[in-house]
Amino acid sequence: MTALPSTRDVTLTCPLDCPDACRLKITLQRAEDGTERMSKVTGDPDHATTRGFACAKTVHYPARQNHPERPLYPLKRVGGKGADGTLVRVSWDTALDEIAERLKGVLANHGPSAVLRYNYAGTMGLREGTHVHSFFRALGACELDETICATAGTAAWSLGYGARYGVDPGDVPHARTIVLWGINSLSTNSHLTPWLTQARRNGARIWHVDPYRNRTSRFADTHLKLKPGTDAALALGLAREIVTHGWHDETYIAEATEGFAEFREAAEPYTLERTAELTGLSVHEIAELASAMGEHGPTYIRVGYGMTRHENGGTALRAVTLLPAVTGDWRRRGGGCTLSTSGAFALNRERLGAAHLVTPDARHVNMNELAGALAPDAGIHALFVYNTNPAVVAPDSARVQAGMRRDDLMMVVLEQAMTETARLADYVLPATTFVEHADVYTSYGHHSLGYNPATLPAPGEARPNSWVFAELGRRLGLQTPELYWSMDDLLAALLDTPHPYLQGVTPDRLRAEGSVPLNLPGLHAEGTQAGFLPYRDGAGTPSGRVMFTPVPEHRPVQAQLTPQYPLRLLTPPAHHFMNSTYGNVPHLTRAEGNEPHVMVHPHDARAAGVQDAQLARIRSEQGEVQRRVRVTEDVQPGVVVVEGTWWGLSAPDGTSINALTAQTLTDLGGGSTFHNTRVRLSPA
Ligand SMILES: Nc1nc2c(c(=O)[nH]1)N[C@H]1C(S)=C(S)[C@@H](COP(=O)(O)OP(=O)(O)OC[C@H]3O[C@@H](n4cnc5c(=O)[nH]c(N)nc54)[C@H](O)[C@@H]3O)O[C@H]1N2
Ligand SMILES: Nc1nc2c(c(=O)[nH]1)N[C@H]1C(S)=C(S)[C@@H](COP(=O)(O)OP(=O)(O)OC[C@H]3O[C@@H](n4cnc5c(=O)[nH]c(N)nc54)[C@H](O)[C@@H]3O)O[C@H]1N2
Ligand SMILES: [Mo]
């Protein structure tokens, strides 16, 4: 008789790039030899927003944690970058010594601006995600502008409000009108759903404003299927209607805002009829939403980043997020708007990632322009990729991959999975996961700071990113102290602040409790108390007021649809993936029927001669991919949708959807424009 393997549960913060930043209950199973493996993931019932469940993605984490192809040893390319080359196992010393030598060569021949880090939020941990930039700042390497996701929204929000504060999810049940605007929250912010359900039980009506019908539209009471890129027009039309009926809050406007007269004047041309014409909605739909917002508050607007991923995306978001300042909803519990709650994490970031070392003359690379930065004449000779999978997720991915194949580029990839980016590397360095390294986590959807200790030993020779960069730093003789900080040093620096929101949040409490709520006035208030009302009396702008100026206006896009490119392609997140993470989990990608589809309206399918369940070619100005067609009225005529950044390896033609997208930047913040793409379809 052999003893049954025993299990134990641990509670850790989910590291993935998602507003929910859950506290997960993770079951570890002990094998007969004493080693432990992650076997099951659910949610911590005691966490204020996780409330006992894990999402449809993270329940699959054990399959990626224990994936048979997970890199566990350093790998080095031998032979060329083409099909003739292979990756072979080497020791850490060999890999690190060689990388350091080659890096010294690049620095000597081309200078530090030939070195580029490329990273994003594969882990939201501040140590393994952000502090590791210290190495590159110590070198004086290129500064990466981390623009792929949130900067258009951040720039737009900061014009109106300053730092990004939002409504706490726990206050949402006090709202009576809820607008989920440009967010597929049932997939991408799923821990908001129980609060929405509770609000509905309290009498709230839920609206979804999105160009296509998805899980969130099905959940909502009313879906407004607007034309992509017309949110500013809708917001201005709603503002005009609200003011016309006197539903605006003159006291709030006078006490807490500036520039309302100009805003009101700019909204004047957006009559119900004109707004209907621009947005594709009916006069009735717009009037009804305006009356809900104006007469049946408090109104809570949850905006996602969807509307920002267009040429005029910053302006669109700005127009929408000013609506609660028109209605004065910032003064009512449950009212207001959330883009992100991250501003409340007022940590001392002065030395995080040695940010103080960035000089005004540093070369900057906008991460949406990686394809251009890797062009042969653009001067990048060493590329370090961590916490992201750019061969799949960056715009114009075919050109990105071509750049990665350059023989005069040394490419080092720190990874937990054999991504397509890792497969193109000269060195693959095996990375630990969130159960194997310690880290500290903020959130962009709730208000608790998280901490994880290293819980499992690293498998094989996997190492944290921070270990790798400290080892390289030593080999290059770098003296920057931040590069060698311990977790204690980092926590002490981050929490060294007099900011009231962090009073009582200490390293000791973080270690003991794992998740510590910020010290926000009104957070988790009982009964009829006020709740957290961040913009009740004004904002963090230079004037101290919510700024209606510069006035946002609706502008038509440059990339107009044409007979050659008659369709707008949207590529929002998939329900079962977290960006490209889980894109290698067999039962999510290779099981019967699991492949990326292109959703096409029957009218457009007929016009293009493509049929349901058949492969179609999708052609843009950048490139071409093939996807299986799903004919559906969930999309509107003129719009096609492919959900999810699937690995090319799991797509029918081996190609990422980003072979179609362009480097075009947004009007504000230098952001990405993934949903701006114009395409045509034809049978494959
Ligand atoms: N067409 C299209 N493209 C898009 C989008 C879209 O909507 N449409 N969305 C964009 C957006 S919003 C984003 S944020 C990006 C996200 O795209 P990615 O940055 O690629 O996203 P993730 O899947 O979060 O993380 C990528 C990798 O980080 C690795 N990783 C995680 N933790 C660690 C760690 O501790 N160490 C190391 N070394 N690696 C780690 C994971 O194994 C994973 O392969 O994609 C963008 N691309
Ligand atoms: N399941 C799942 N969850 C995720 C992710 C994931 O990949 N999968 N990714 C995570 C990351 S990194 C991020 S940034 C967030 C992103 O999460 P979201 O903010 O929800 O995603 P977006 O791509 O921004 O798109 C949201 C919605 O905007 C719609 N949209 C597109 N264009 C327009 C427009 O012009 N106007 C309006 N009103 N809507 C438009 C799209 O159809 C889509 O339904 O989700 C996070 N959570
Ligand atoms: Mo993102």
PDB file of C-alpha atoms in Angstrom, residues 62-313:
ATOM      1  CA  PRO A  62      -1.795  24.430 -13.103  1.00  0.00           C
ATOM      2  CA  ALA A  63      -1.695  23.352 -16.769  1.00  0.00           C
ATOM      3  CA  ARG A  64       0.767  26.121 -17.636  1.00  0.00           C
ATOM      4  CA  GLN A  65       2.701  25.812 -14.374  1.00  0.00           C
ATOM      5  CA  ASN A  66       3.282  22.086 -15.013  1.00  0.00           C
ATOM      6  CA  HIS A  67       3.391  22.323 -18.827  1.00  0.00           C
ATOM      7  CA  PRO A  68       5.651  19.635 -20.353  1.00  0.00           C
ATOM      8  CA  GLU A  69       7.338  22.236 -22.593  1.00  0.00           C
ATOM      9  CA  ARG A  70       7.967  24.770 -19.816  1.00  0.00           C
ATOM     10  CA  PRO A  71      11.617  25.873 -20.113  1.00  0.00           C
ATOM     11  CA  LEU A  72      13.453  24.700 -16.981  1.00  0.00           C
ATOM     12  CA  TYR A  73      17.096  25.135 -18.070  1.00  0.00           C
ATOM     13  CA  PRO A  74      18.944  27.917 -19.912  1.00  0.00           C
ATOM     14  CA  LEU A  75      18.957  27.388 -23.671  1.00  0.00           C
ATOM     15  CA  LYS A  76      21.331  28.741 -26.287  1.00  0.00           C
ATOM     16  CA  ARG A  77      20.878  28.966 -30.038  1.00  0.00           C
ATOM     17  CA  VAL A  78      23.354  27.089 -32.151  1.00  0.00           C
ATOM     18  CA  GLY A  79      23.303  27.518 -35.900  1.00  0.00           C
ATOM     19  CA  GLY A  80      21.471  30.420 -37.496  1.00  0.00           C
ATOM     20  CA  LYS A  81      18.172  32.076 -36.648  1.00  0.00           C
ATOM     21  CA  GLY A  82      16.351  30.242 -39.417  1.00  0.00           C
ATOM     22  CA  ALA A  83      15.144  26.655 -39.565  1.00  0.00           C
ATOM     23  CA  ASP A  84      18.787  25.460 -39.445  1.00  0.00           C
ATOM     24  CA  GLY A  85      19.246  26.730 -35.875  1.00  0.00           C
ATOM     25  CA  THR A  86      18.272  24.934 -32.665  1.00  0.00           C
ATOM     26  CA  LEU A  87      18.187  25.705 -28.957  1.00  0.00           C
ATOM     27  CA  VAL A  88      20.403  23.547 -26.758  1.00  0.00           C
ATOM     28  CA  ARG A  89      20.774  23.339 -22.991  1.00  0.00           C
ATOM     29  CA  VAL A  90      23.706  25.202 -21.397  1.00  0.00           C
ATOM     30  CA  SER A  91      24.668  26.007 -17.808  1.00  0.00           C
ATOM     31  CA  TRP A  92      23.650  29.297 -16.205  1.00  0.00           C
ATOM     32  CA  ASP A  93      27.309  30.345 -16.063  1.00  0.00           C
ATOM     33  CA  THR A  94      27.782  29.738 -19.768  1.00  0.00           C
ATOM     34  CA  ALA A  95      24.607  31.628 -20.663  1.00  0.00           C
ATOM     35  CA  LEU A  96      25.273  34.582 -18.362  1.00  0.00           C
ATOM     36  CA  ASP A  97      28.989  34.861 -19.186  1.00  0.00           C
ATOM     37  CA  GLU A  98      28.290  34.819 -22.918  1.00  0.00           C
ATOM     38  CA  ILE A  99      25.420  37.292 -22.712  1.00  0.00           C
ATOM     39  CA  ALA A 100      27.571  39.641 -20.620  1.00  0.00           C
ATOM     40  CA  GLU A 101      30.463  39.398 -23.103  1.00  0.00           C
ATOM     41  CA  ARG A 102      28.233  40.013 -26.108  1.00  0.00           C
ATOM     42  CA  LEU A 103      26.551  42.894 -24.318  1.00  0.00           C
ATOM     43  CA  LYS A 104      29.933  44.466 -23.587  1.00  0.00           C
ATOM     44  CA  GLY A 105      30.670  44.201 -27.303  1.00  0.00           C
ATOM     45  CA  VAL A 106      27.420  45.938 -28.245  1.00  0.00           C
ATOM     46  CA  LEU A 107      28.063  48.694 -25.682  1.00  0.00           C
ATOM     47  CA  ALA A 108      31.617  49.203 -26.978  1.00  0.00           C
ATOM     48  CA  ASN A 109      30.648  49.261 -30.646  1.00  0.00           C
ATOM     49  CA  HIS A 110      27.245  50.948 -30.601  1.00  0.00           C
ATOM     50  CA  GLY A 111      26.750  52.494 -27.154  1.00  0.00           C
ATOM     51  CA  PRO A 112      23.934  51.938 -24.646  1.00  0.00           C
ATOM     52  CA  SER A 113      21.184  53.195 -26.976  1.00  0.00           C
ATOM     53  CA  ALA A 114      21.671  49.974 -28.989  1.00  0.00           C
ATOM     54  CA  VAL A 115      20.290  48.020 -26.003  1.00  0.00           C
ATOM     55  CA  LEU A 116      16.529  47.663 -25.619  1.00  0.00           C
ATOM     56  CA  ARG A 117      14.429  46.057 -22.905  1.00  0.00           C
ATOM     57  CA  TYR A 118      11.004  44.920 -24.049  1.00  0.00           C
ATOM     58  CA  ASN A 119       8.653  44.068 -21.235  1.00  0.00           C
ATOM     59  CA  TYR A 120       5.070  44.354 -20.135  1.00  0.00           C
ATOM     60  CA  ALA A 121       2.739  43.095 -17.430  1.00  0.00           C
ATOM     61  CA  GLY A 122       2.988  39.285 -17.780  1.00  0.00           C
ATOM     62  CA  THR A 123       3.513  39.642 -14.052  1.00  0.00           C
ATOM     63  CA  MET A 124       2.140  42.713 -12.311  1.00  0.00           C
ATOM     64  CA  GLY A 125       4.654  42.139  -9.504  1.00  0.00           C
ATOM     65  CA  LEU A 126       6.582  45.315  -8.795  1.00  0.00           C
ATOM     66  CA  ARG A 127       9.840  43.412  -8.240  1.00  0.00           C
ATOM     67  CA  GLU A 128       9.855  40.965 -11.162  1.00  0.00           C
ATOM     68  CA  GLY A 129       7.862  43.322 -13.401  1.00  0.00           C
ATOM     69  CA  THR A 130       9.179  46.826 -12.751  1.00  0.00           C
ATOM     70  CA  HIS A 131      12.120  46.940 -10.389  1.00  0.00           C
ATOM     71  CA  VAL A 132      14.187  44.797 -12.764  1.00  0.00           C
ATOM     72  CA  HIS A 133      14.408  47.759 -15.163  1.00  0.00           C
ATOM     73  CA  SER A 134      17.201  48.960 -12.819  1.00  0.00           C
ATOM     74  CA  PHE A 135      19.683  46.961 -14.891  1.00  0.00           C
ATOM     75  CA  PHE A 136      18.856  48.857 -18.083  1.00  0.00           C
ATOM     76  CA  ARG A 137      18.746  52.229 -16.383  1.00  0.00           C
ATOM     77  CA  ALA A 138      22.164  51.525 -14.860  1.00  0.00           C
ATOM     78  CA  LEU A 139      23.438  50.875 -18.406  1.00  0.00           C
ATOM     79  CA  GLY A 140      21.778  53.982 -19.856  1.00  0.00           C
ATOM     80  CA  ALA A 141      19.974  51.713 -22.335  1.00  0.00           C
ATOM     81  CA  CYS A 142      16.890  52.743 -24.345  1.00  0.00           C
ATOM     82  CA  GLU A 143      13.943  53.720 -22.233  1.00  0.00           C
ATOM     83  CA  LEU A 144      10.894  51.707 -23.282  1.00  0.00           C
ATOM     84  CA  ASP A 145       7.664  53.718 -23.283  1.00  0.00           C
ATOM     85  CA  GLU A 146       5.196  51.134 -22.003  1.00  0.00           C
ATOM     86  CA  THR A 147       2.286  52.144 -24.186  1.00  0.00           C
ATOM     87  CA  ILE A 148       0.738  48.928 -25.486  1.00  0.00           C
ATOM     88  CA  CYS A 149      -2.246  48.957 -23.187  1.00  0.00           C
ATOM     89  CA  ALA A 150      -3.155  51.841 -20.942  1.00  0.00           C
ATOM     90  CA  THR A 151      -1.373  55.100 -21.814  1.00  0.00           C
ATOM     91  CA  ALA A 152      -4.061  56.584 -24.080  1.00  0.00           C
ATOM     92  CA  GLY A 153      -6.531  56.108 -21.232  1.00  0.00           C
ATOM     93  CA  THR A 154      -4.103  57.350 -18.611  1.00  0.00           C
ATOM     94  CA  ALA A 155      -3.283  60.495 -20.580  1.00  0.00           C
ATOM     95  CA  ALA A 156      -6.972  61.195 -21.210  1.00  0.00           C
ATOM     96  CA  TRP A 157      -7.921  60.624 -17.587  1.00  0.00           C
ATOM     97  CA  SER A 158      -5.120  62.799 -16.295  1.00  0.00           C
ATOM     98  CA  LEU A 159      -6.247  65.774 -18.418  1.00  0.00           C
ATOM     99  CA  GLY A 160      -9.622  65.657 -16.703  1.00  0.00           C
ATOM    100  CA  TYR A 161      -8.815  64.311 -13.280  1.00  0.00           C
ATOM    101  CA  GLY A 162      -5.099  63.901 -12.569  1.00  0.00           C
ATOM    102  CA  ALA A 163      -4.206  60.577 -10.915  1.00  0.00           C
ATOM    103  CA  ARG A 164      -6.452  57.596 -11.650  1.00  0.00           C
ATOM    104  CA  TYR A 165      -8.866  56.937  -8.840  1.00  0.00           C
ATOM    105  CA  GLY A 166     -12.025  54.926  -9.328  1.00  0.00           C
ATOM    106  CA  VAL A 167     -15.139  53.727  -7.601  1.00  0.00           C
ATOM    107  CA  ASP A 168     -14.480  50.808  -5.275  1.00  0.00           C
ATOM    108  CA  PRO A 169     -16.250  47.674  -6.586  1.00  0.00           C
ATOM    109  CA  GLY A 170     -17.871  47.279  -3.172  1.00  0.00           C
ATOM    110  CA  ASP A 171     -19.708  50.591  -3.694  1.00  0.00           C
ATOM    111  CA  VAL A 172     -21.201  49.535  -7.052  1.00  0.00           C
ATOM    112  CA  PRO A 173     -24.354  47.965  -5.510  1.00  0.00           C
ATOM    113  CA  HIS A 174     -25.382  51.523  -4.545  1.00  0.00           C
ATOM    114  CA  ALA A 175     -25.644  52.556  -8.218  1.00  0.00           C
ATOM    115  CA  ARG A 176     -29.023  52.495  -9.978  1.00  0.00           C
ATOM    116  CA  THR A 177     -27.820  53.071 -13.538  1.00  0.00           C
ATOM    117  CA  ILE A 178     -24.728  51.140 -14.605  1.00  0.00           C
ATOM    118  CA  VAL A 179     -23.035  51.630 -17.950  1.00  0.00           C
ATOM    119  CA  LEU A 180     -20.363  49.107 -18.985  1.00  0.00           C
ATOM    120  CA  TRP A 181     -18.776  51.140 -21.746  1.00  0.00           C
ATOM    121  CA  GLY A 182     -16.152  49.666 -24.080  1.00  0.00           C
ATOM    122  CA  ILE A 183     -15.419  46.829 -21.677  1.00  0.00           C
ATOM    123  CA  ASN A 184     -16.318  43.150 -21.898  1.00  0.00           C
ATOM    124  CA  SER A 185     -16.263  42.975 -18.121  1.00  0.00           C
ATOM    125  CA  LEU A 186     -17.739  39.490 -17.781  1.00  0.00           C
ATOM    126  CA  SER A 187     -14.549  38.230 -19.415  1.00  0.00           C
ATOM    127  CA  THR A 188     -11.949  40.853 -18.506  1.00  0.00           C
ATOM    128  CA  ASN A 189     -13.006  42.055 -15.051  1.00  0.00           C
ATOM    129  CA  SER A 190     -15.101  39.095 -13.945  1.00  0.00           C
ATOM    130  CA  HIS A 191     -14.920  39.863 -10.227  1.00  0.00           C
ATOM    131  CA  LEU A 192     -17.058  42.916 -10.872  1.00  0.00           C
ATOM    132  CA  THR A 193     -19.948  40.650 -11.863  1.00  0.00           C
ATOM    133  CA  PRO A 194     -21.193  39.715  -8.353  1.00  0.00           C
ATOM    134  CA  TRP A 195     -21.369  43.432  -7.483  1.00  0.00           C
ATOM    135  CA  LEU A 196     -23.289  44.148 -10.682  1.00  0.00           C
ATOM    136  CA  THR A 197     -25.712  41.352  -9.847  1.00  0.00           C
ATOM    137  CA  GLN A 198     -26.172  42.755  -6.371  1.00  0.00           C
ATOM    138  CA  ALA A 199     -26.823  46.230  -7.816  1.00  0.00           C
ATOM    139  CA  ARG A 200     -29.408  44.742 -10.155  1.00  0.00           C
ATOM    140  CA  ARG A 201     -31.130  43.065  -7.204  1.00  0.00           C
ATOM    141  CA  ASN A 202     -31.201  46.513  -5.607  1.00  0.00           C
ATOM    142  CA  GLY A 203     -33.003  47.842  -8.683  1.00  0.00           C
ATOM    143  CA  ALA A 204     -30.201  48.902 -11.036  1.00  0.00           C
ATOM    144  CA  ARG A 205     -30.481  48.710 -14.816  1.00  0.00           C
ATOM    145  CA  ILE A 206     -27.312  47.704 -16.651  1.00  0.00           C
ATOM    146  CA  TRP A 207     -26.316  49.037 -20.068  1.00  0.00           C
ATOM    147  CA  HIS A 208     -23.532  47.817 -22.338  1.00  0.00           C
ATOM    148  CA  VAL A 209     -22.028  50.125 -24.967  1.00  0.00           C
ATOM    149  CA  ASP A 210     -20.007  48.013 -27.384  1.00  0.00           C
ATOM    150  CA  PRO A 211     -19.855  47.486 -31.169  1.00  0.00           C
ATOM    151  CA  TYR A 212     -20.552  43.746 -30.865  1.00  0.00           C
ATOM    152  CA  ARG A 213     -22.599  41.408 -28.750  1.00  0.00           C
ATOM    153  CA  ASN A 214     -20.495  39.431 -26.288  1.00  0.00           C
ATOM    154  CA  ARG A 215     -20.918  37.900 -22.819  1.00  0.00           C
ATOM    155  CA  THR A 216     -21.325  41.314 -21.227  1.00  0.00           C
ATOM    156  CA  SER A 217     -24.038  42.386 -23.700  1.00  0.00           C
ATOM    157  CA  ARG A 218     -25.937  39.189 -22.949  1.00  0.00           C
ATOM    158  CA  PHE A 219     -25.695  39.885 -19.227  1.00  0.00           C
ATOM    159  CA  ALA A 220     -26.718  43.550 -19.555  1.00  0.00           C
ATOM    160  CA  ASP A 221     -30.342  44.691 -19.691  1.00  0.00           C
ATOM    161  CA  THR A 222     -29.726  46.860 -22.744  1.00  0.00           C
ATOM    162  CA  HIS A 223     -27.014  46.696 -25.381  1.00  0.00           C
ATOM    163  CA  LEU A 224     -26.168  49.791 -27.430  1.00  0.00           C
ATOM    164  CA  LYS A 225     -24.300  48.488 -30.466  1.00  0.00           C
ATOM    165  CA  LEU A 226     -22.579  51.674 -31.519  1.00  0.00           C
ATOM    166  CA  LYS A 227     -20.249  52.101 -34.489  1.00  0.00           C
ATOM    167  CA  PRO A 228     -16.586  51.725 -33.452  1.00  0.00           C
ATOM    168  CA  GLY A 229     -14.783  54.996 -32.814  1.00  0.00           C
ATOM    169  CA  THR A 230     -17.914  57.075 -32.166  1.00  0.00           C
ATOM    170  CA  ASP A 231     -17.908  57.195 -28.363  1.00  0.00           C
ATOM    171  CA  ALA A 232     -17.055  60.895 -28.158  1.00  0.00           C
ATOM    172  CA  ALA A 233     -20.127  61.681 -30.250  1.00  0.00           C
ATOM    173  CA  LEU A 234     -22.310  59.535 -28.003  1.00  0.00           C
ATOM    174  CA  ALA A 235     -20.909  61.123 -24.835  1.00  0.00           C
ATOM    175  CA  LEU A 236     -21.434  64.651 -26.165  1.00  0.00           C
ATOM    176  CA  GLY A 237     -24.954  63.757 -27.297  1.00  0.00           C
ATOM    177  CA  LEU A 238     -25.751  62.400 -23.837  1.00  0.00           C
ATOM    178  CA  ALA A 239     -24.271  65.497 -22.189  1.00  0.00           C
ATOM    179  CA  ARG A 240     -26.394  67.783 -24.367  1.00  0.00           C
ATOM    180  CA  GLU A 241     -29.548  65.825 -23.605  1.00  0.00           C
ATOM    181  CA  ILE A 242     -28.773  65.816 -19.857  1.00  0.00           C
ATOM    182  CA  VAL A 243     -28.232  69.589 -19.847  1.00  0.00           C
ATOM    183  CA  THR A 244     -31.293  70.260 -21.999  1.00  0.00           C
ATOM    184  CA  HIS A 245     -33.445  68.571 -19.360  1.00  0.00           C
ATOM    185  CA  GLY A 246     -31.682  70.250 -16.467  1.00  0.00           C
ATOM    186  CA  TRP A 247     -30.400  66.908 -15.110  1.00  0.00           C
ATOM    187  CA  HIS A 248     -26.883  68.297 -14.690  1.00  0.00           C
ATOM    188  CA  ASP A 249     -25.597  69.184 -11.216  1.00  0.00           C
ATOM    189  CA  GLU A 250     -24.969  72.924 -11.164  1.00  0.00           C
ATOM    190  CA  THR A 251     -23.612  72.877  -7.630  1.00  0.00           C
ATOM    191  CA  TYR A 252     -21.003  70.206  -8.392  1.00  0.00           C
ATOM    192  CA  ILE A 253     -20.074  71.915 -11.643  1.00  0.00           C
ATOM    193  CA  ALA A 254     -19.592  75.270  -9.881  1.00  0.00           C
ATOM    194  CA  GLU A 255     -17.710  73.888  -6.888  1.00  0.00           C
ATOM    195  CA  ALA A 256     -15.521  71.165  -8.377  1.00  0.00           C
ATOM    196  CA  THR A 257     -15.015  71.730 -12.116  1.00  0.00           C
ATOM    197  CA  GLU A 258     -13.656  74.187 -14.659  1.00  0.00           C
ATOM    198  CA  GLY A 259     -14.502  74.867 -18.304  1.00  0.00           C
ATOM    199  CA  PHE A 260     -18.101  73.644 -18.295  1.00  0.00           C
ATOM    200  CA  ALA A 261     -19.365  76.554 -20.431  1.00  0.00           C
ATOM    201  CA  GLU A 262     -16.999  75.605 -23.270  1.00  0.00           C
ATOM    202  CA  PHE A 263     -17.886  71.925 -22.936  1.00  0.00           C
ATOM    203  CA  ARG A 264     -21.583  72.723 -23.044  1.00  0.00           C
ATOM    204  CA  GLU A 265     -21.085  74.816 -26.152  1.00  0.00           C
ATOM    205  CA  ALA A 266     -19.065  72.041 -27.837  1.00  0.00           C
ATOM    206  CA  ALA A 267     -21.881  69.575 -27.064  1.00  0.00           C
ATOM    207  CA  GLU A 268     -24.525  71.874 -28.599  1.00  0.00           C
ATOM    208  CA  PRO A 269     -24.272  70.484 -32.177  1.00  0.00           C
ATOM    209  CA  TYR A 270     -24.783  66.894 -30.916  1.00  0.00           C
ATOM    210  CA  THR A 271     -28.544  66.785 -31.147  1.00  0.00           C
ATOM    211  CA  LEU A 272     -30.190  63.402 -30.701  1.00  0.00           C
ATOM    212  CA  GLU A 273     -30.566  63.146 -34.474  1.00  0.00           C
ATOM    213  CA  ARG A 274     -26.953  63.989 -35.271  1.00  0.00           C
ATOM    214  CA  THR A 275     -25.679  61.709 -32.501  1.00  0.00           C
ATOM    215  CA  ALA A 276     -27.841  58.898 -33.823  1.00  0.00           C
ATOM    216  CA  GLU A 277     -26.482  59.392 -37.306  1.00  0.00           C
ATOM    217  CA  LEU A 278     -22.854  59.377 -36.149  1.00  0.00           C
ATOM    218  CA  THR A 279     -23.111  56.422 -33.765  1.00  0.00           C
ATOM    219  CA  GLY A 280     -25.556  54.221 -35.658  1.00  0.00           C
ATOM    220  CA  LEU A 281     -27.842  54.120 -32.588  1.00  0.00           C
ATOM    221  CA  SER A 282     -31.470  55.228 -32.553  1.00  0.00           C
ATOM    222  CA  VAL A 283     -32.689  58.543 -31.140  1.00  0.00           C
ATOM    223  CA  HIS A 284     -34.765  56.546 -28.683  1.00  0.00           C
ATOM    224  CA  GLU A 285     -31.769  54.557 -27.376  1.00  0.00           C
ATOM    225  CA  ILE A 286     -29.728  57.684 -26.755  1.00  0.00           C
ATOM    226  CA  ALA A 287     -32.590  59.580 -25.106  1.00  0.00           C
ATOM    227  CA  GLU A 288     -33.348  56.610 -22.872  1.00  0.00           C
ATOM    228  CA  LEU A 289     -29.753  56.283 -21.676  1.00  0.00           C
ATOM    229  CA  ALA A 290     -29.565  60.047 -21.013  1.00  0.00           C
ATOM    230  CA  SER A 291     -32.712  59.875 -18.917  1.00  0.00           C
ATOM    231  CA  ALA A 292     -31.431  56.847 -17.001  1.00  0.00           C
ATOM    232  CA  MET A 293     -28.186  58.673 -16.222  1.00  0.00           C
ATOM    233  CA  GLY A 294     -29.889  61.967 -15.417  1.00  0.00           C
ATOM    234  CA  GLU A 295     -32.967  60.793 -13.525  1.00  0.00           C
ATOM    235  CA  HIS A 296     -32.176  57.358 -12.124  1.00  0.00           C
ATOM    236  CA  GLY A 297     -28.777  57.740 -10.494  1.00  0.00           C
ATOM    237  CA  PRO A 298     -26.418  57.213  -8.924  1.00  0.00           C
ATOM    238  CA  THR A 299     -24.839  56.368 -12.288  1.00  0.00           C
ATOM    239  CA  TYR A 300     -21.729  54.213 -12.372  1.00  0.00           C
ATOM    240  CA  ILE A 301     -19.764  54.048 -15.618  1.00  0.00           C
ATOM    241  CA  ARG A 302     -17.158  51.302 -15.992  1.00  0.00           C
ATOM    242  CA  VAL A 303     -14.980  52.124 -18.969  1.00  0.00           C
ATOM    243  CA  GLY A 304     -12.545  49.633 -20.415  1.00  0.00           C
ATOM    244  CA  TYR A 305      -9.658  50.278 -22.745  1.00  0.00           C
ATOM    245  CA  GLY A 306     -11.626  49.163 -25.840  1.00  0.00           C
ATOM    246  CA  MET A 307     -12.624  52.625 -26.985  1.00  0.00           C
ATOM    247  CA  THR A 308      -9.045  53.852 -26.546  1.00  0.00           C
ATOM    248  CA  ARG A 309      -7.557  51.416 -29.068  1.00  0.00           C
ATOM    249  CA  HIS A 310      -8.497  53.696 -31.970  1.00  0.00           C
ATOM    250  CA  GLU A 311      -6.794  56.714 -33.529  1.00  0.00           C
ATOM    251  CA  ASN A 312      -8.931  59.161 -31.530  1.00  0.00           C
ATOM    252  CA  GLY A 313      -9.166  56.848 -28.541  1.00  0.00           C
TER     253      GLY A 313
END
